[in-house]
């Protein structure tokens, strides 16, 4: 969505159309302070500019009356990333290779190599990865149950220059495995004028709550101007 406001509008439409968000997932009462856990994972070493931006976000949240505490992740993010990759490659190979019979060489090298790697993953290894993901997800949310929501780094730094890559996705991967709703909220610019954001995370089934929280938190963030269009001679 273009903003947290439109996220709220679109969510209301979709939740009504698909009859979701009506199973005990309530929004946030007006003026209710939030209890937020700032996730700390030993595997993550964000850049100085990103850390500085997060410190600014935490300060704004506290000034807004919300409670923010450091929360040490109770699971290994690196292991989650490894199990996630195993599952992703195995399932991608099972879904895509049958359609590419005799034409695999037409794929870009990185995708081709990934699918071939996925094809060689055994059923036992895949089942083990799935089981570990389930256990890790349960453990993660059990230890984070005292917070309304979690605050985390979505990426280690600002977007990289050029179009060769979209950047490091490893910070986001564990959250897809944890299964809860996520919202990335703009949090201002770094020293080079590049936009940065922070990640808001809630437990599975807390979508409506997180949408409300995103609207509250976004209202406390500094304005992030749209990038200027380069002139074309």
PDB file of N, CA and C in Angstrom, residues 85 89 92-93 96-97 100 104 106-118:
ATOM      1  N   UNK A  85      15.567 -22.416   2.856  1.00  0.00           N
ATOM      2  CA  UNK A  85      16.146 -22.614   1.527  1.00  0.00           C
ATOM      3  C   UNK A  85      15.917 -24.054   1.052  1.00  0.00           C
ATOM      4  N   UNK A  89      13.784 -24.634  -2.369  1.00  0.00           N
ATOM      5  CA  UNK A  89      14.383 -25.240  -3.561  1.00  0.00           C
ATOM      6  C   UNK A  89      13.707 -26.552  -3.928  1.00  0.00           C
ATOM      7  N   UNK A  92      10.251 -25.703  -5.348  1.00  0.00           N
ATOM      8  CA  UNK A  92      10.381 -25.054  -6.654  1.00  0.00           C
ATOM      9  C   UNK A  92      10.744 -26.070  -7.728  1.00  0.00           C
ATOM     10  N   UNK A  93      11.659 -26.979  -7.410  1.00  0.00           N
ATOM     11  CA  UNK A  93      12.043 -27.991  -8.384  1.00  0.00           C
ATOM     12  C   UNK A  93      10.868 -28.904  -8.723  1.00  0.00           C
ATOM     13  N   UNK A  96       8.384 -26.692 -10.918  1.00  0.00           N
ATOM     14  CA  UNK A  96       8.795 -26.060 -12.166  1.00  0.00           C
ATOM     15  C   UNK A  96       9.518 -26.974 -13.151  1.00  0.00           C
ATOM     16  N   UNK A  97      10.325 -27.890 -12.638  1.00  0.00           N
ATOM     17  CA  UNK A  97      11.102 -28.720 -13.567  1.00  0.00           C
ATOM     18  C   UNK A  97      10.236 -29.546 -14.518  1.00  0.00           C
ATOM     19  N   UNK A 100       9.691 -27.748 -17.579  1.00  0.00           N
ATOM     20  CA  UNK A 100      10.882 -27.322 -18.318  1.00  0.00           C
ATOM     21  C   UNK A 100      11.615 -28.487 -18.962  1.00  0.00           C
ATOM     22  N   UNK A 104      15.562 -26.754 -19.830  1.00  0.00           N
ATOM     23  CA  UNK A 104      16.174 -26.199 -18.621  1.00  0.00           C
ATOM     24  C   UNK A 104      17.317 -25.253 -18.970  1.00  0.00           C
ATOM     25  N   UNK A 106      17.435 -23.037 -21.023  1.00  0.00           N
ATOM     26  CA  UNK A 106      16.953 -21.701 -21.367  1.00  0.00           C
ATOM     27  C   UNK A 106      16.841 -20.791 -20.144  1.00  0.00           C
ATOM     28  N   UNK A 107      16.864 -21.384 -18.956  1.00  0.00           N
ATOM     29  CA  UNK A 107      16.751 -20.593 -17.735  1.00  0.00           C
ATOM     30  C   UNK A 107      18.050 -19.853 -17.446  1.00  0.00           C
ATOM     31  N   UNK A 108      17.940 -18.771 -16.691  1.00  0.00           N
ATOM     32  CA  UNK A 108      19.138 -18.078 -16.258  1.00  0.00           C
ATOM     33  C   UNK A 108      19.945 -18.997 -15.340  1.00  0.00           C
ATOM     34  N   UNK A 109      21.279 -18.888 -15.378  1.00  0.00           N
ATOM     35  CA  UNK A 109      22.137 -19.848 -14.663  1.00  0.00           C
ATOM     36  C   UNK A 109      21.795 -20.016 -13.181  1.00  0.00           C
ATOM     37  N   UNK A 110      21.558 -18.930 -12.465  1.00  0.00           N
ATOM     38  CA  UNK A 110      21.310 -19.060 -11.025  1.00  0.00           C
ATOM     39  C   UNK A 110      20.022 -19.823 -10.751  1.00  0.00           C
ATOM     40  N   UNK A 111      18.973 -19.559 -11.535  1.00  0.00           N
ATOM     41  CA  UNK A 111      17.714 -20.274 -11.342  1.00  0.00           C
ATOM     42  C   UNK A 111      17.872 -21.734 -11.738  1.00  0.00           C
ATOM     43  N   UNK A 112      18.562 -21.992 -12.836  1.00  0.00           N
ATOM     44  CA  UNK A 112      18.776 -23.370 -13.274  1.00  0.00           C
ATOM     45  C   UNK A 112      19.533 -24.172 -12.223  1.00  0.00           C
ATOM     46  N   UNK A 113      20.591 -23.596 -11.680  1.00  0.00           N
ATOM     47  CA  UNK A 113      21.372 -24.293 -10.663  1.00  0.00           C
ATOM     48  C   UNK A 113      20.550 -24.526  -9.396  1.00  0.00           C
ATOM     49  N   UNK A 114      19.710 -23.561  -9.037  1.00  0.00           N
ATOM     50  CA  UNK A 114      18.885 -23.717  -7.842  1.00  0.00           C
ATOM     51  C   UNK A 114      17.885 -24.849  -8.011  1.00  0.00           C
ATOM     52  N   UNK A 115      17.275 -24.949  -9.185  1.00  0.00           N
ATOM     53  CA  UNK A 115      16.296 -26.011  -9.421  1.00  0.00           C
ATOM     54  C   UNK A 115      16.970 -27.386  -9.443  1.00  0.00           C
ATOM     55  N   UNK A 116      18.136 -27.456 -10.018  1.00  0.00           N
ATOM     56  CA  UNK A 116      18.860 -28.731 -10.039  1.00  0.00           C
ATOM     57  C   UNK A 116      19.242 -29.138  -8.618  1.00  0.00           C
ATOM     58  N   UNK A 117      19.660 -28.146  -7.805  1.00  0.00           N
ATOM     59  CA  UNK A 117      19.967 -28.432  -6.405  1.00  0.00           C
ATOM     60  C   UNK A 117      18.719 -28.920  -5.670  1.00  0.00           C
ATOM     61  N   UNK A 118      17.587 -28.282  -5.937  1.00  0.00           N
ATOM     62  CA  UNK A 118      16.342 -28.685  -5.294  1.00  0.00           C
ATOM     63  C   UNK A 118      15.902 -30.084  -5.670  1.00  0.00           C
TER      64      UNK A 118
END
